[in-house]
XYZ file of C-alpha atoms in Angstrom:
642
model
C 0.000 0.000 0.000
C 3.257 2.411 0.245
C 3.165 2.646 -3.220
C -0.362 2.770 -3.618
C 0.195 6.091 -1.382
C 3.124 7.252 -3.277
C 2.093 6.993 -6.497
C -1.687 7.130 -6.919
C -2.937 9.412 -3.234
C -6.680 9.317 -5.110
C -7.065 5.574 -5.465
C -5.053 5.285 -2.176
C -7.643 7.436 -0.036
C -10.515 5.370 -1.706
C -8.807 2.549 -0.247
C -8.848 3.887 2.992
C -11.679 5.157 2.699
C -13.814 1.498 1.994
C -11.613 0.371 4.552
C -13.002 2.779 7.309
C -16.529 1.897 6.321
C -15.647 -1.844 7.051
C -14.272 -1.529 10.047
C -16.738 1.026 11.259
C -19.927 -1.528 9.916
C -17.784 -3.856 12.314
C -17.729 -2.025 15.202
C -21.697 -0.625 15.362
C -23.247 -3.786 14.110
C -25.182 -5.333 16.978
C -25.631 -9.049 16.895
C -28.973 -9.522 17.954
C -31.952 -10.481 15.596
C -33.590 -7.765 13.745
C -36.976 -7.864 12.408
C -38.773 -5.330 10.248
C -42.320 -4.139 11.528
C -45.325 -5.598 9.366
C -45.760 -2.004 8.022
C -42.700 -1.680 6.292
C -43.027 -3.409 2.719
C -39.627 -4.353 1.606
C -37.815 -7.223 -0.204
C -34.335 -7.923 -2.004
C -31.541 -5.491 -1.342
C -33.376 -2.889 0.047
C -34.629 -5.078 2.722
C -31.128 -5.937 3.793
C -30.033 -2.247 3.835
C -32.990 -1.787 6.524
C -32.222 -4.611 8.744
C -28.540 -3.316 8.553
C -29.913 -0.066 9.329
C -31.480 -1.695 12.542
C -29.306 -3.495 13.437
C -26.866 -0.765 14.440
C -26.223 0.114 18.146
C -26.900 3.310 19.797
C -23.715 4.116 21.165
C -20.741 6.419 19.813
C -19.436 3.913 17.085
C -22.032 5.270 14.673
C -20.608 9.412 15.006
C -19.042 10.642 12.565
C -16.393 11.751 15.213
C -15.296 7.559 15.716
C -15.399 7.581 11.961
C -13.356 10.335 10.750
C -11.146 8.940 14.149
C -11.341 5.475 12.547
C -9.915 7.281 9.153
C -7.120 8.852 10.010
C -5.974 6.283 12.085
C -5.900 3.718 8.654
C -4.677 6.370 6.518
C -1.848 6.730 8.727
C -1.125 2.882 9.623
C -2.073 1.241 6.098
C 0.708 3.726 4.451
C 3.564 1.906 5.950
C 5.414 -1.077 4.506
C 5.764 -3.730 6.808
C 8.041 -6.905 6.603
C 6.216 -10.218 4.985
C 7.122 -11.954 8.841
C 5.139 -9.334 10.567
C 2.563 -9.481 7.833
C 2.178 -12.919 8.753
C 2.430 -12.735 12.439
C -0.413 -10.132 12.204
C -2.532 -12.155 10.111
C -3.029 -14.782 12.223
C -3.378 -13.119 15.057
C -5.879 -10.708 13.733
C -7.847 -13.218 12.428
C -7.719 -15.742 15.391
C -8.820 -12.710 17.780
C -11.485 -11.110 15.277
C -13.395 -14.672 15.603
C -13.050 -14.900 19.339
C -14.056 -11.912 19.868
C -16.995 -12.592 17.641
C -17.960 -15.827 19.324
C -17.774 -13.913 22.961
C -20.186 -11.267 22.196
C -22.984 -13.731 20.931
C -21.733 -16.230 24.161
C -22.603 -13.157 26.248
C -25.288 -12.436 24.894
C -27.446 -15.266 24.208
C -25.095 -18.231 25.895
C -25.677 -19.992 21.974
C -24.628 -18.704 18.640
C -28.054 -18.140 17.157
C -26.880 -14.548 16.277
C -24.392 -15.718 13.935
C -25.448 -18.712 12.474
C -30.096 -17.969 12.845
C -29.730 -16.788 9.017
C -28.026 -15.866 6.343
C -28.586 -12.313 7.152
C -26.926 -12.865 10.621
C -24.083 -15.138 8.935
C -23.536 -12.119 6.971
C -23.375 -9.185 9.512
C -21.529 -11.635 11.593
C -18.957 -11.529 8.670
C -18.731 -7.783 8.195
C -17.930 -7.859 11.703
C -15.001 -10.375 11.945
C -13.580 -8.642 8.463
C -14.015 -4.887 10.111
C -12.496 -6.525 13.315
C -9.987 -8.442 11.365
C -8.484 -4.815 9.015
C -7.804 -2.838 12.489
C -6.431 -5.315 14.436
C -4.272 -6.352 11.554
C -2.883 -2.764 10.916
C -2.334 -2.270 14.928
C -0.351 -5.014 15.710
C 1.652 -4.746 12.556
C 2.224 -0.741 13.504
C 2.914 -2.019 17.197
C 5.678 -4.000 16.119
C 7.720 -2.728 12.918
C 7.000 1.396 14.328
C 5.695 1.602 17.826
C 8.235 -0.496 19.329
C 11.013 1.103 17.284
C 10.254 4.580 17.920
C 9.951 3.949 21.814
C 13.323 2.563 22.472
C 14.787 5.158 19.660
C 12.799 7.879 22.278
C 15.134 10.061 24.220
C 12.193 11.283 26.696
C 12.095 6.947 27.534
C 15.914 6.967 27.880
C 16.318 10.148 29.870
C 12.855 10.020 32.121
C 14.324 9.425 35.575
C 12.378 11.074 38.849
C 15.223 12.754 40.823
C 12.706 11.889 43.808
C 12.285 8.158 43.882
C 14.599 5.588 43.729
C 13.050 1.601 42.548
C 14.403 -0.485 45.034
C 12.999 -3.131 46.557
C 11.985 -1.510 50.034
C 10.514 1.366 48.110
C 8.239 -0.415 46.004
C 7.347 -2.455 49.032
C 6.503 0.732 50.897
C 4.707 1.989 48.133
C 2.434 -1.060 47.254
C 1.693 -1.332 50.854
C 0.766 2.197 51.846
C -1.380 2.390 48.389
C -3.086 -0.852 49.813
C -3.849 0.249 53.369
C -7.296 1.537 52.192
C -8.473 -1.568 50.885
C -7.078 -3.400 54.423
C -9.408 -0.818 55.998
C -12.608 -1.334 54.250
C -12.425 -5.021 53.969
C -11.418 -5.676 57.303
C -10.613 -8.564 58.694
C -10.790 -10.311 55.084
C -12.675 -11.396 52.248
C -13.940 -15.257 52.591
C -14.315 -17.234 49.997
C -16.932 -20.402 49.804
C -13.866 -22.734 49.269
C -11.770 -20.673 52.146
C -15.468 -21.683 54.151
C -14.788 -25.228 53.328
C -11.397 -25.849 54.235
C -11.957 -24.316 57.611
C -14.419 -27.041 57.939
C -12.480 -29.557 56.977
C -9.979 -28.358 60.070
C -12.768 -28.282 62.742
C -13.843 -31.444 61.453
C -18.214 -29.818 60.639
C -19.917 -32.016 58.369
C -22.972 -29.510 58.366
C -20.846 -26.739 57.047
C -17.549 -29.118 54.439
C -19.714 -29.217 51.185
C -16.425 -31.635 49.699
C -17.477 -33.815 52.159
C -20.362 -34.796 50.644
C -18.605 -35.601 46.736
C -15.645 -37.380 48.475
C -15.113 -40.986 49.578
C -13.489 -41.112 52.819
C -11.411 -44.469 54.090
C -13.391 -46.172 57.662
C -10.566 -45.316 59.136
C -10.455 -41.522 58.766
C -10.842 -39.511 61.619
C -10.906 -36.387 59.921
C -12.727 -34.280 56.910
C -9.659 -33.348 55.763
C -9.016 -33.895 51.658
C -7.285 -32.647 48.952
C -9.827 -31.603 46.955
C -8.430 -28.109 48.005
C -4.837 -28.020 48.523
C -4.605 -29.355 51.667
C -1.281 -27.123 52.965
C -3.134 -24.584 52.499
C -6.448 -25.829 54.123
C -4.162 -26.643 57.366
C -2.860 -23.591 57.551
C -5.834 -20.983 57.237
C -7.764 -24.027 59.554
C -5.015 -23.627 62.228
C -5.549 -20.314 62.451
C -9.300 -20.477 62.337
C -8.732 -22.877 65.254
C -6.744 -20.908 67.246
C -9.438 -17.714 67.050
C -12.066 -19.801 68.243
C -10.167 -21.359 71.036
C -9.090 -17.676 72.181
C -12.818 -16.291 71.119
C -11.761 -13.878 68.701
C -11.602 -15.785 64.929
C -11.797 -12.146 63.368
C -8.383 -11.214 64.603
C -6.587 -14.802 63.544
C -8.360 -14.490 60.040
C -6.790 -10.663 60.048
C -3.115 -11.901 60.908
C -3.630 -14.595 58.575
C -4.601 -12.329 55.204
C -2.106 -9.233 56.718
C 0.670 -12.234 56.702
C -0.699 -13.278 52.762
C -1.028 -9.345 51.747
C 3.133 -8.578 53.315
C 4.128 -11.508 51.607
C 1.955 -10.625 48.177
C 3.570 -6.804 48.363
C 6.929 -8.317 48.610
C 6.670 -10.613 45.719
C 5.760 -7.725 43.788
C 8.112 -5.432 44.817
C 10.926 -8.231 44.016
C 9.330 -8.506 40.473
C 9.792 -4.643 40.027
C 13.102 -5.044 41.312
C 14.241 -7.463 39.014
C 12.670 -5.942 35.757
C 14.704 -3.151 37.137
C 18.509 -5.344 36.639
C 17.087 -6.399 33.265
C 17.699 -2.441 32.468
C 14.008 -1.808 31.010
C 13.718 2.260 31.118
C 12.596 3.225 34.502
C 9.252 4.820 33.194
C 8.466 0.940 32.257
C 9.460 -0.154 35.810
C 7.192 2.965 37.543
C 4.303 1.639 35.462
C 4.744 -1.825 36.640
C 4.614 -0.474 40.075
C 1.736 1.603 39.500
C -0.165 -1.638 38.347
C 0.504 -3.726 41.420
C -0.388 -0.408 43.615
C -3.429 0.575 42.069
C -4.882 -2.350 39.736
C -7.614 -2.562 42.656
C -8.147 -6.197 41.742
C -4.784 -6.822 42.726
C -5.279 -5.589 46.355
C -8.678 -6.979 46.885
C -7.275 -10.523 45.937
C -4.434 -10.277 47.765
C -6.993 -9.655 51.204
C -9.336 -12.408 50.021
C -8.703 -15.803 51.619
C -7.993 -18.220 48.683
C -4.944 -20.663 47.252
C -5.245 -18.445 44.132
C -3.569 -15.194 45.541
C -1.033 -17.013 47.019
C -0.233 -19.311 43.797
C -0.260 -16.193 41.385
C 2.883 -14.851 43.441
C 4.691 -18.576 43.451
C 4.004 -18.113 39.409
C 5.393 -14.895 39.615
C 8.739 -16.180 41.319
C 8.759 -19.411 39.078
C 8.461 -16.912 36.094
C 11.213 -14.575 37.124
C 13.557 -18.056 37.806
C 12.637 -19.612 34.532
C 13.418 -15.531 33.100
C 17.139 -16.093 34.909
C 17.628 -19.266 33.022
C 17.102 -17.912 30.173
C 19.307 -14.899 30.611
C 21.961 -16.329 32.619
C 22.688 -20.063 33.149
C 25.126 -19.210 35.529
C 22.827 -17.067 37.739
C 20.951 -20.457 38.509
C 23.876 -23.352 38.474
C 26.021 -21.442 40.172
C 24.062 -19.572 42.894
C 23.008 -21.000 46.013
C 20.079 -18.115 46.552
C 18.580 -18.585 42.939
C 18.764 -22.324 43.246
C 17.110 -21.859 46.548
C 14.177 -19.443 44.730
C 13.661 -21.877 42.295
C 13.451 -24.769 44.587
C 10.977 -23.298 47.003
C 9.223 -21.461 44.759
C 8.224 -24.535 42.572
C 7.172 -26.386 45.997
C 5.008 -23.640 46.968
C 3.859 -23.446 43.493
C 2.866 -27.395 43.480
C 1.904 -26.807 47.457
C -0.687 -24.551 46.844
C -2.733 -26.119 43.806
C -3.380 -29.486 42.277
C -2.184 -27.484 38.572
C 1.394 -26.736 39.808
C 2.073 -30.628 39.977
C 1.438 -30.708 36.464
C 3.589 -27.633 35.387
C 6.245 -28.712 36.857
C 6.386 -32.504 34.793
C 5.958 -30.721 32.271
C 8.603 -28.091 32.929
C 11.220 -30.527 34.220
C 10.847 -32.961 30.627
C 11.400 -29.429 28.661
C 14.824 -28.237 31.101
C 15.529 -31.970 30.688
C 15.791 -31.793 26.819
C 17.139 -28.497 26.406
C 20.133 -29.700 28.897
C 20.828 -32.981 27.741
C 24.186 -32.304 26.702
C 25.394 -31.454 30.046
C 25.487 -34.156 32.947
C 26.412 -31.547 35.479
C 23.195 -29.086 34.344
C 21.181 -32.178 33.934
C 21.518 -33.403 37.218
C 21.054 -29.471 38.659
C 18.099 -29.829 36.891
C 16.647 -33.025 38.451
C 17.682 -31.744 41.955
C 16.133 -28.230 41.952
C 12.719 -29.541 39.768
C 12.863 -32.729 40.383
C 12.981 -33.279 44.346
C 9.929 -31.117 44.452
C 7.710 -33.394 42.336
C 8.772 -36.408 44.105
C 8.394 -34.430 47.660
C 4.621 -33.586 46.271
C 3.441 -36.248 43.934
C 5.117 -39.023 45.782
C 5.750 -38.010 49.120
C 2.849 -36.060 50.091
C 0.045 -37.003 47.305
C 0.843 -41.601 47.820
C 2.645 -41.906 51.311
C 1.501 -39.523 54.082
C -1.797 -38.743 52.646
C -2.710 -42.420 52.488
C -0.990 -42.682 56.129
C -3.029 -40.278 57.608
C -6.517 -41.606 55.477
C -7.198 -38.247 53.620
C -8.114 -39.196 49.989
C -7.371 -36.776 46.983
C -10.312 -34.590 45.655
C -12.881 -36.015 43.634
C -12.398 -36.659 40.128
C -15.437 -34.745 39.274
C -13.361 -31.904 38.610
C -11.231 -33.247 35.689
C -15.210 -34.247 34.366
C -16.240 -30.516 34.179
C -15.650 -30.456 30.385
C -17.268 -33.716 29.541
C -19.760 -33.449 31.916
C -21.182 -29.375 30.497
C -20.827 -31.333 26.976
C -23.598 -34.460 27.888
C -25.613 -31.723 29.984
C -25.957 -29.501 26.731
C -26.322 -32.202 24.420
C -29.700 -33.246 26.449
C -30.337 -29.647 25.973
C -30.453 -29.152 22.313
C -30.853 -32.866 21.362
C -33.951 -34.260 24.085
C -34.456 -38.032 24.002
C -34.604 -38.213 20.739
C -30.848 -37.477 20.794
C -30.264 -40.648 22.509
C -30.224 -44.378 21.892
C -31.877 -47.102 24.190
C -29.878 -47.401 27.466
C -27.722 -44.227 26.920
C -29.460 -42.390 29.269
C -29.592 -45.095 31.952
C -25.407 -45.369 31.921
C -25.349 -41.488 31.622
C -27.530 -41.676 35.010
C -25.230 -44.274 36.324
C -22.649 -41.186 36.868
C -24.586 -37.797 36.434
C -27.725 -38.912 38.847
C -30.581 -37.232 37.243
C -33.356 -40.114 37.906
C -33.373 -41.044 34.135
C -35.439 -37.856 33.636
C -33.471 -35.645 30.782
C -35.805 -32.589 32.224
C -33.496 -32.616 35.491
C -30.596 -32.540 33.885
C -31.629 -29.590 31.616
C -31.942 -27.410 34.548
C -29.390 -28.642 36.277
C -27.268 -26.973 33.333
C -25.486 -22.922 33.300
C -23.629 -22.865 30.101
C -21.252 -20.989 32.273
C -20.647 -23.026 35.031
C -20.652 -26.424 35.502
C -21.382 -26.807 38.802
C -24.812 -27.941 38.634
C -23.788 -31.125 36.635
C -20.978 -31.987 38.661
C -22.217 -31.669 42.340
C -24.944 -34.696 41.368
C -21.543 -36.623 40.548
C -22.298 -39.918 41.947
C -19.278 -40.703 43.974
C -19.657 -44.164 44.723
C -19.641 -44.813 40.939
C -17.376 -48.250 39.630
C -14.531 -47.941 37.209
C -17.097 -50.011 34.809
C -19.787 -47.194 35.283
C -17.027 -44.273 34.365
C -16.015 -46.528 31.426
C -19.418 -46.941 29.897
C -20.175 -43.153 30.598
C -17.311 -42.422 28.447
C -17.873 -44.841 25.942
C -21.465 -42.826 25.639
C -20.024 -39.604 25.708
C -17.350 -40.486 22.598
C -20.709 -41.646 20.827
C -22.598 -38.397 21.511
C -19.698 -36.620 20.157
C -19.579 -38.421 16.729
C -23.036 -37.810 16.320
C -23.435 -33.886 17.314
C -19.560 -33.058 17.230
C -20.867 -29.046 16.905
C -22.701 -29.330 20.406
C -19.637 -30.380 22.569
C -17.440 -27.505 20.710
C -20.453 -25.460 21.152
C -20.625 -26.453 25.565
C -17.304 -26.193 25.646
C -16.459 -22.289 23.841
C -19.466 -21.154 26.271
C -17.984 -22.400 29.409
C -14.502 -20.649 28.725
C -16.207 -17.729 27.034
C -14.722 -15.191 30.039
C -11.504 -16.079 29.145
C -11.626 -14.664 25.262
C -14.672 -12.316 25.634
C -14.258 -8.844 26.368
C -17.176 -8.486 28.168
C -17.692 -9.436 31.284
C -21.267 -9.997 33.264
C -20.119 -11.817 36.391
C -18.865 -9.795 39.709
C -14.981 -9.882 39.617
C -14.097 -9.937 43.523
C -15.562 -11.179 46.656
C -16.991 -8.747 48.948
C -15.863 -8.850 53.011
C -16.721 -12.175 54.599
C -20.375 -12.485 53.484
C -21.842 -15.526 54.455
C -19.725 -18.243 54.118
C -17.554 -16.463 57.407
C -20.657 -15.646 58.847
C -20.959 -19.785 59.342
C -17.746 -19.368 61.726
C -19.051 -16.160 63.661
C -16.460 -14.177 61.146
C -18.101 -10.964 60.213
C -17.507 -6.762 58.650
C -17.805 -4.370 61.402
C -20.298 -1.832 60.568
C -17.931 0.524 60.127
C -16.083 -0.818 57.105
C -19.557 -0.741 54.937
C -19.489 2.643 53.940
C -15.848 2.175 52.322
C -16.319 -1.062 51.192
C -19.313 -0.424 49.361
C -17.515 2.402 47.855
C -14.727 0.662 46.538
C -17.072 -1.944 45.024
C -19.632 0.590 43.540
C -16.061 1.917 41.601
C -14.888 -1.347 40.163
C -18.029 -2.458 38.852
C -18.595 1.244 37.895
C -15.681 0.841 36.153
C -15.982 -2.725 34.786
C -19.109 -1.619 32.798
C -17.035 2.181 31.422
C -16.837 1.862 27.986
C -13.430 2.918 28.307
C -11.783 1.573 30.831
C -14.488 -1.704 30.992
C -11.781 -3.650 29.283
C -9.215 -3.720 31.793
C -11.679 -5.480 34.380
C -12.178 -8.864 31.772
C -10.279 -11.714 31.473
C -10.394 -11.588 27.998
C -8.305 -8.613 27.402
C -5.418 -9.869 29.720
C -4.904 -13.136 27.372
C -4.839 -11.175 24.641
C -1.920 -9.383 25.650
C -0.200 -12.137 26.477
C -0.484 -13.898 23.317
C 0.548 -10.466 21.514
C 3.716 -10.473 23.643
C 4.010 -14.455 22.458
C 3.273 -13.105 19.030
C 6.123 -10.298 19.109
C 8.438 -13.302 20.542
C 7.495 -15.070 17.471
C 7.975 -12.171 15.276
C 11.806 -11.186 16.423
C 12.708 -15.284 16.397
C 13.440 -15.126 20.078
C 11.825 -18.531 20.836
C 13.581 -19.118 24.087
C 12.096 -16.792 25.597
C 9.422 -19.578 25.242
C 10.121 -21.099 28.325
C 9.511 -18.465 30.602
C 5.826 -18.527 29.228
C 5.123 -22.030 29.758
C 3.760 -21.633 33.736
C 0.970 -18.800 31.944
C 0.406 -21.117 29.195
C -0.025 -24.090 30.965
C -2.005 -22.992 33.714
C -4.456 -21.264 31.300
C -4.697 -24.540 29.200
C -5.775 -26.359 32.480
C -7.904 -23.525 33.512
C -10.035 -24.067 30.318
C -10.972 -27.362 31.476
C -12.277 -25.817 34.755
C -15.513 -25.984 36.115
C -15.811 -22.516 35.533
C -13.763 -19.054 34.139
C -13.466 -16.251 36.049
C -11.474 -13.696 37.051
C -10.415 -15.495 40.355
C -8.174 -17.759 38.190
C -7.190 -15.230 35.948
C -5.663 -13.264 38.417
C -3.098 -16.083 39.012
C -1.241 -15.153 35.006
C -2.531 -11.443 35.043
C 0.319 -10.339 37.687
C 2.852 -11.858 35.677
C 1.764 -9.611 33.013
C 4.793 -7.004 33.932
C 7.447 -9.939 33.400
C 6.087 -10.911 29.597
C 6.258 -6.852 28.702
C 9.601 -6.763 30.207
C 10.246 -9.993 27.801
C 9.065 -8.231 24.495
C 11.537 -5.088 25.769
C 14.302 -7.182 25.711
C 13.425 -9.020 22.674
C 13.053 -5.516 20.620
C 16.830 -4.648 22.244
C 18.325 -8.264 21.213
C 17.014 -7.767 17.894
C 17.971 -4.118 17.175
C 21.477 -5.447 18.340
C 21.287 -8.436 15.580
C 20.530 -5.774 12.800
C 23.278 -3.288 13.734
C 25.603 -6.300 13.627
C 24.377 -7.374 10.431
């Protein structure tokens, strides 16, 4: 298109100019059915330009302010020539996130995708939209990478910005994050509590009323205890010992305090030492201020890190298993040959595995990759297997087949790993009835799902977003024969309706690639599952709490800054930053994504997707920008050399 520009500005503004209407069809089509009143006689062509007419939205994407925006923005990123790589980088991505996005809206909407597929019409405008989506995205990312990029490290305001004021260090930041924090300590006072944190505090005192696991789980004759590992179970000791110890002394509001002022200290410190190390990478301080200012006053960060739940806890052990993995990468030496970093990585994958059932799995998976990419060197190899290895063995041997069999507390149920197959069936009986099924189908599905052989049950048992009310029927006294033949069903199902299970399946995850977002994003004060333990708010922490509350979701539902409280979002600038990687050939950098990657891959087949597991990859965020950084300065390097 340079040339196009160069040479022939008419046909080139043209360009632009059909361009702009695309993009601008793309972002004020609505997806909802449109009908034409009974009045209005119209067929052929002019019929579709009135449903098109209707089906626009009422918002600001139809001024001609967003379109003469929308304009100059092309005319001024189609212009450029970009590389055939980034061409190709863009392309995919462009097109991968136009659909996604597509598919969330209508998920949102309608939980089904009867306003893409209901008609051709809708096919259509569904179309225009992934195209419009598809131009702009595709010109961004390219600009963002072969201009953007360039023309920030080239900036002398980046290189020279340095407050005379404030120094980054490590006690700084900590002092910062902290002080920024102390409102959110005040108005949520003593904590948040979760239903799981509920749970595992049940498990401790041993009250069947109150341990809902107790009821999906198993237990050996000889237990003496509710304790299981459906939850992690270091962590359900620890906030149950100091549940314990409140009650014994009368007071459970001020043990539940120490225990989230102990998680919050800990939390502040792991981000501090994340700023602190992005700082010795040498990223320009203005990029190390703005990591600081997330983790201060990101207000999801803060309310997490008060709420009582493994996930706070785990997102900072995936922070410090990030940075080690980031070390490896950078410096061999810094690892092999340090006695701190070895120690960091050690403990950090134990607490990573320690705190939930996903970090067992990461870390196989990590310690086969380290394994291959040091095969060559027995000393590194067997550095490897001590500082990766030992902690699998201490968890998935030690704790997970000798002392948890020793002391009679079984593993969680395997309902969990079922989520996925279980939403599938449960949707299937949805769109399908019994006419979907064969004789006896529905009798082995009942086996396992325990719906009474009545299809009706099942059907409201279903939320295409969360699969909880499938999976707590689970029948957990099922045989290894009953599992079998349910999944010998399910495969069958499948064959026949293969668009259903992808269908179930896109919904469930839909908050992890949709940029809207319907569902309340943080827990708010203790509620009722601490009100089972006498654990309550004092009146005097309503006012602010309700105030900070009434801002986020304020916030979540701005059309401007709405995007930054979604899951959706987040991934997507993660898989740019893996997209930029790709881009500038710097594929080790690879590695240091995997614990994101991973635990996103498992996430999807959750039970449910939220923002609670998000938050676990979304503080790591600062680490994979810091990555892309360093990847534009190892590549500008490579050219000057060249």
């Amino acid at each position: 298109m340079s040339g196009l520009y160069r040479k022939h500005k008419l046909w080139y503004l043209f360009y632009i100019m059909c361009l702009t209407f695309v993009t601008s069809c793309a972002l004020g089509l609505s997806l909802g059915k449109v009908s034409l009143s009974k009045g209005t006689k119209a067929t052929g062509v002019y019929k579709v330009i009135l449903q098109l007419q209707k089906s626009y939205k009422n918002d600001s994407t139809n001024d001609l302010f967003v379109l003469l925006l929308l304009g100059i923005v092309l005319f001024f990123l189609v212009r450029r020539e970009y590389s055939r790589r980034s061409r190709r980088c863009s392309l995919v991505f462009s097109i991968g996130t136009s659909i996604l996005l597509l598919l969330g809206r209508a998920f949102y909407r309608k939980n089904n995708l009867d306003d893409i597929f209901a008609s051709r019409f809708t096919m259509g405008k569904a179309l225009i939209i992934v195209v419009g989506y598809c131009i702009i995205i595709y010109y961004i990312v390219n600009a963002c990478m072969e201009y953007v990029l360039p023309k920030l490290k080239a900036s002398s305001f980046i290189k020279k910005f340095a407050p005379k004021r404030f120094k980054v260090s490590i006690w700084t930041c900590f002092a910062a994050i902290v002080i920024a924090w102390l409102p959110y300590v005040i108005a949520t006072y003593p904590c948040n509590f979760t239903p799981d944190a509920r749970d595992e505090v049940a498990q401790f005192l041993g009250d069947e009323t109150i341990c809902k696991t107790y009821r999906s789980i198993i237990y050996p004759e000889e237990a003496k205890t509710l304790l299981n590992n459906h939850h992690p179970i270091t962590y359900t000791i620890v906030i149950g010992t100091f549940a314990k110890v409140g009650l014994s002394i009368g007071n459970i509001t001020i043990a539940m305090f120490s225990f989230t002022m102990l998680q919050m200290l800990f939390l502040a410190f792991v981000y501090s030492y994340t700023v602190n190390y992005i700082k010795k990478l040498e990223v320009p301080i203005i990029f190390q201020l703005l990591t600081l200012g997330f983790f201060m006053f990101y207000p999801v960060i803060p309310m997490y890190a008060l709420t009582i739940t493994k996930d706070s806890l785990y997102g900072g052990f995936m922070i410090l298993v990030t940075i080690q993995l980031f070390k490896l990468i950078r410096s061999e030496d810094e690892i092999f040959y340090s006695k701190k970093e070895r120690c960091i990585l050690f403990f950090s994958l134990l607490g990573f595995m320690l705190l939930r059932n996903n970090g067992f799995y990461i870390g196989c998976v990590l310690l086969v990759v380290l394994l291959i990419k040091y095969r060559k060197s027995l000393s590194k190899l067997k550095d490897i297997g001590l500082l990766i290895g030992i902690p699998i063995v201490l968890y998935g041997i030690v704790l997970l087949k000798i002392v948890l069999p020793l002391c009679n507390i079984p593993e969680g149920s395997p309902r969990e790993m079922l989520s996925v197959p279980f939403q599938q069936v449960a949707r299937y009986a949805v769109e399908w009835g019994e006419e979907g099924f064969d004789d006896g189908e529905i009798e082995t599905l009942n086996k396992i799902l325990c719906f009474d052989n009545d299809l009706e049950v099942l059907k409201k048992r279903y939320d295409p977003i969360v699969s909880d009310g499938v999976k707590n029927h689970f029948n957990k006294y099922y045989t290894k024969e009953e599992l079998k033949e349910f999944m010998v069903v399910w495969a069958k199902l499948l064959v026949r309706h293969p668009g259903t299970y992808v269908t179930a399946t896109l919904n469930n995850i839909s908050y992890y690639y949709s940029v809207d977002y319907g569902k309340g994003i943080v827990y708010n004060g203790t509620g009722s599952p601490g009100a089972k333990f006498g654990l309550r708010n004092p009146a005097f922490t309503n006012a602010p709490r309700k105030m900070i509350i009434t801002t986020i979701n304020a916030l979540k539902d701005s059309s401007m800054l709405g995007w930054a409280f979604s899951v959706g979002p987040w991934n997507y600038l993660f898989l740019i930053c893996i997209v930029y990687m790709v881009y500038t050939r710097q594929y080790r950098y690879a590695l240091m994504t995997m614990p994101v990657v991973l635990n996103l891959l498992i996430a999807i087949a959750g039970p449910v997707a939220y923002m609670r597991y998000a938050i676990e990859w979304i503080v790591v965020l600062p680490l994979f920008g810091a990555m892309v950084w360093i990847c534009l300065e190892e590549t500008a390097k490579k050219s000057k050399l060249q």
